[in-house]
C-alpha positions in Angstrom: 0.0 0.0 0.0 1.4 3.4 -1.0 0.9 6.5 1.1 -1.6 9.0 -0.1 0.5 11.9 -1.6 -2.0 14.5 -0.4 -1.2 13.5 3.2 2.5 14.4 3.0 3.1 17.7 4.7 5.8 19.8 3.1 8.5 20.7 5.6 9.1 24.4 6.2 12.5 25.9 6.1 14.8 25.4 9.0 15.3 28.7 11.0 17.8 30.0 13.5 15.2 29.4 16.2 15.2 25.7 15.2 18.9 25.3 15.5 19.6 27.5 18.5 19.1 24.9 21.3 20.9 22.1 19.4 23.8 24.5 18.7 24.1 25.5 22.4 24.1 21.8 23.3 27.0 21.2 20.9 29.0 24.0 22.5 28.0 22.8 26.0 29.4 19.4 25.2 32.5 20.8 23.4 33.6 24.1 24.8 36.2 24.5 22.0 33.7 23.8 19.2 34.5 25.9 16.1 31.9 27.2 13.6 32.9 24.3 11.3 32.3 21.7 14.0 29.0 23.2 14.9 28.0 23.4 11.3 29.0 19.8 10.6 27.1 18.5 13.6 24.0 20.5 12.9 24.0 19.3 9.2 24.3 15.7 10.6 21.4 16.3 13.0 19.0 18.1 10.7 20.0 16.6 7.3 18.7 19.6 5.4 16.8 18.9 2.1 15.0 21.0 -0.5 15.6 24.7 -0.3 17.7 24.4 2.8 20.2 22.2 0.9 20.5 24.6 -2.1 23.9 26.2 -2.7 23.9 29.9 -2.5 24.8 31.7 -5.7 28.5 32.7 -5.6 29.1 30.9 -2.3 30.2 27.5 -1.1 27.5 27.5 1.6 24.0 26.0 1.5 21.1 28.0 2.7 21.2 25.9 5.9 24.9 26.4 6.6 24.5 30.1 6.0 21.8 30.1 8.8 24.4 28.4 11.1 27.0 31.0 10.2 24.5 33.8 10.9 23.8 32.2 14.3 27.5 31.9 15.2 28.4 35.3 13.8 30.9 33.9 11.3 30.8 35.3 7.8 
């Protein structure tokens, strides 16, 4: 039996609010966590797809990793 396509809810974009507590937990567990470590662990946790996984024009970041950079203040 296949799922009814109409019942699949489209996920909304991941926001800074969504990643704030998980990012704080990563830093709590690893006080020397760099932006790269935080980014890698959040990507592993959230496994961004769709628009969040799109590469930004002229950048090496995805939309999701740019949200992480915004949160950490790294640009």
